[in-house]
C-alpha positions as protocol buffer text, in pm:
chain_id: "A"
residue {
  index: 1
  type: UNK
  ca { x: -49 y: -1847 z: 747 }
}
residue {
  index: 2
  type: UNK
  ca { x: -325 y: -1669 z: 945 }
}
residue {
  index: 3
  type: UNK
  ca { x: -539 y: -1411 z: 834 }
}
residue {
  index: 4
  type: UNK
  ca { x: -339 y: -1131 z: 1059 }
}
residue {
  index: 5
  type: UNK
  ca { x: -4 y: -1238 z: 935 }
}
residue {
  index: 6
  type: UNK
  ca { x: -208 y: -1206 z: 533 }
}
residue {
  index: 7
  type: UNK
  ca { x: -289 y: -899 z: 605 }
}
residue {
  index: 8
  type: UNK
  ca { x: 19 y: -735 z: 695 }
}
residue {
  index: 9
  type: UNK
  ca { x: 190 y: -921 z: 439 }
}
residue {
  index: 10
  type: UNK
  ca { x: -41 y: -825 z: 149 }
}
residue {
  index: 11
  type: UNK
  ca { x: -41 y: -441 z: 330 }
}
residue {
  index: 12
  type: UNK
  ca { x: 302 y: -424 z: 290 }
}
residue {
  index: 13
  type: UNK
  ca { x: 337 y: -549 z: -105 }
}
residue {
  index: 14
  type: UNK
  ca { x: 8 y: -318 z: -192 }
}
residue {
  index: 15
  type: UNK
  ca { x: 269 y: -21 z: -63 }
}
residue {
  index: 16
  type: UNK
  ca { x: 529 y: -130 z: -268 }
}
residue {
  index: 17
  type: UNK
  ca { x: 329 y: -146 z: -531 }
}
residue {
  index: 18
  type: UNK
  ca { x: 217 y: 168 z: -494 }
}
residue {
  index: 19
  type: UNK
  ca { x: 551 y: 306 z: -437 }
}
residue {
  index: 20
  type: UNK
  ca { x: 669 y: 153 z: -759 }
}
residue {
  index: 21
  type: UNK
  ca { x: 403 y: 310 z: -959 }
}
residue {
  index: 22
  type: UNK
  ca { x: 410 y: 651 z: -836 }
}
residue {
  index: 23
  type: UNK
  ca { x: 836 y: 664 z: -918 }
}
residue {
  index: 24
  type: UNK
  ca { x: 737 y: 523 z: -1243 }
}
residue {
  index: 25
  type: UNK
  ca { x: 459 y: 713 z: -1356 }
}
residue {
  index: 26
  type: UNK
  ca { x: 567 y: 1058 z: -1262 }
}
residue {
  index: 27
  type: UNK
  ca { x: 956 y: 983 z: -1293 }
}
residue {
  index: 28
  type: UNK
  ca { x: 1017 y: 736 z: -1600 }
}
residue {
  index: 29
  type: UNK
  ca { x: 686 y: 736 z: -1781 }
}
residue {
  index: 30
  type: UNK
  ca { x: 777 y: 777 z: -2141 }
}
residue {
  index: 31
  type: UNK
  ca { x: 451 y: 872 z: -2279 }
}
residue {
  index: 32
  type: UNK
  ca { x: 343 y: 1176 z: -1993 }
}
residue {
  index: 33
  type: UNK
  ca { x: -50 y: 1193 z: -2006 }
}
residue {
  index: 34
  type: UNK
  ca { x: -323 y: 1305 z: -1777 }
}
residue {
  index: 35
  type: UNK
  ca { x: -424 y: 941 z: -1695 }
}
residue {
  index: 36
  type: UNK
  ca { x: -67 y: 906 z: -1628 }
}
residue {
  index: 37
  type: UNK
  ca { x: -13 y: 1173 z: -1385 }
}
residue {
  index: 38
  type: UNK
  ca { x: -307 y: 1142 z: -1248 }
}
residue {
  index: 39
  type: UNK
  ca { x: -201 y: 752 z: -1115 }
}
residue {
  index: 40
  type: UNK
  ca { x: 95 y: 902 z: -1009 }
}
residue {
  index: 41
  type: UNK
  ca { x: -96 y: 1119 z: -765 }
}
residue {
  index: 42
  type: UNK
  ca { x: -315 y: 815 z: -668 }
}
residue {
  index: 43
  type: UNK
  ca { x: 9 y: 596 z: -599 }
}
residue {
  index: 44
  type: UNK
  ca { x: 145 y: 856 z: -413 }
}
residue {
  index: 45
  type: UNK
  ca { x: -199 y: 878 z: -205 }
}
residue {
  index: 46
  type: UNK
  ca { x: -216 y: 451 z: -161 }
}
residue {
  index: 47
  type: UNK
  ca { x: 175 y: 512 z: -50 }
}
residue {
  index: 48
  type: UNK
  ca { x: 146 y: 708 z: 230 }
}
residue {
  index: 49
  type: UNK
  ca { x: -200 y: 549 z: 347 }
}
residue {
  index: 50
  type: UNK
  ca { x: -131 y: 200 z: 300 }
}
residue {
  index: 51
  type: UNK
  ca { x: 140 y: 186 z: 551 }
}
residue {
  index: 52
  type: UNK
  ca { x: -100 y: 431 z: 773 }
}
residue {
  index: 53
  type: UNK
  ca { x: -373 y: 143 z: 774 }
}
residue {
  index: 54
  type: UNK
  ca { x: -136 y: -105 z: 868 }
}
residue {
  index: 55
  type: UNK
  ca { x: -74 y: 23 z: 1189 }
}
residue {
  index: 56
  type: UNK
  ca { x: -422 y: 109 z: 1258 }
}
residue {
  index: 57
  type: UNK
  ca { x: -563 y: -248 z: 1122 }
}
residue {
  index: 58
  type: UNK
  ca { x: -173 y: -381 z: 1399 }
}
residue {
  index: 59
  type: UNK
  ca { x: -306 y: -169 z: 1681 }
}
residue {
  index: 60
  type: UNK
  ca { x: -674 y: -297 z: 1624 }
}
residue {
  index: 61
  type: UNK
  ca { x: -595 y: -657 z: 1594 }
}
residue {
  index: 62
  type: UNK
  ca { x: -306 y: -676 z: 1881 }
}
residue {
  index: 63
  type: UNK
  ca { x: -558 y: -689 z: 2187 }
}
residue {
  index: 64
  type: UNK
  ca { x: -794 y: -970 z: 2016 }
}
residue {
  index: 65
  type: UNK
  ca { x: -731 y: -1303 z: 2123 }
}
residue {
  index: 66
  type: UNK
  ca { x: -765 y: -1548 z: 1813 }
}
């Protein structure tokens, strides 16, 4: 597996991650805290710039020649 192929791979599972998290914490947290709400509003945050950085770090690394 190269290192490009890594990347978007672990890019992609980081986003679900934080996609899990984020309907978790602020949707079926039992316990409702400020520690919990407040990594619901980081999860949400990694969710919508994980997926931003992957097509940044696709458009960067399409024109190099490995």
């Amino acid at each position: 597996m190269s290192l490009k192929t890594f990347h978007i791979v672990f890019v992609t599972f980081s986003t679900l991650l934080f996609v899990f998290l984020a309907v978790w914490s602020l949707g079926f947290a039992v316990e409702r805290s400020g520690l919990i709400t407040a990594l619901g509003v980081v999860s949400v945050a990694g969710a919508l710039g994980m997926p931003a950085y992957g097509v940044y770090f696709y458009r960067k690394i399409k024109n190099l020649v490995l």
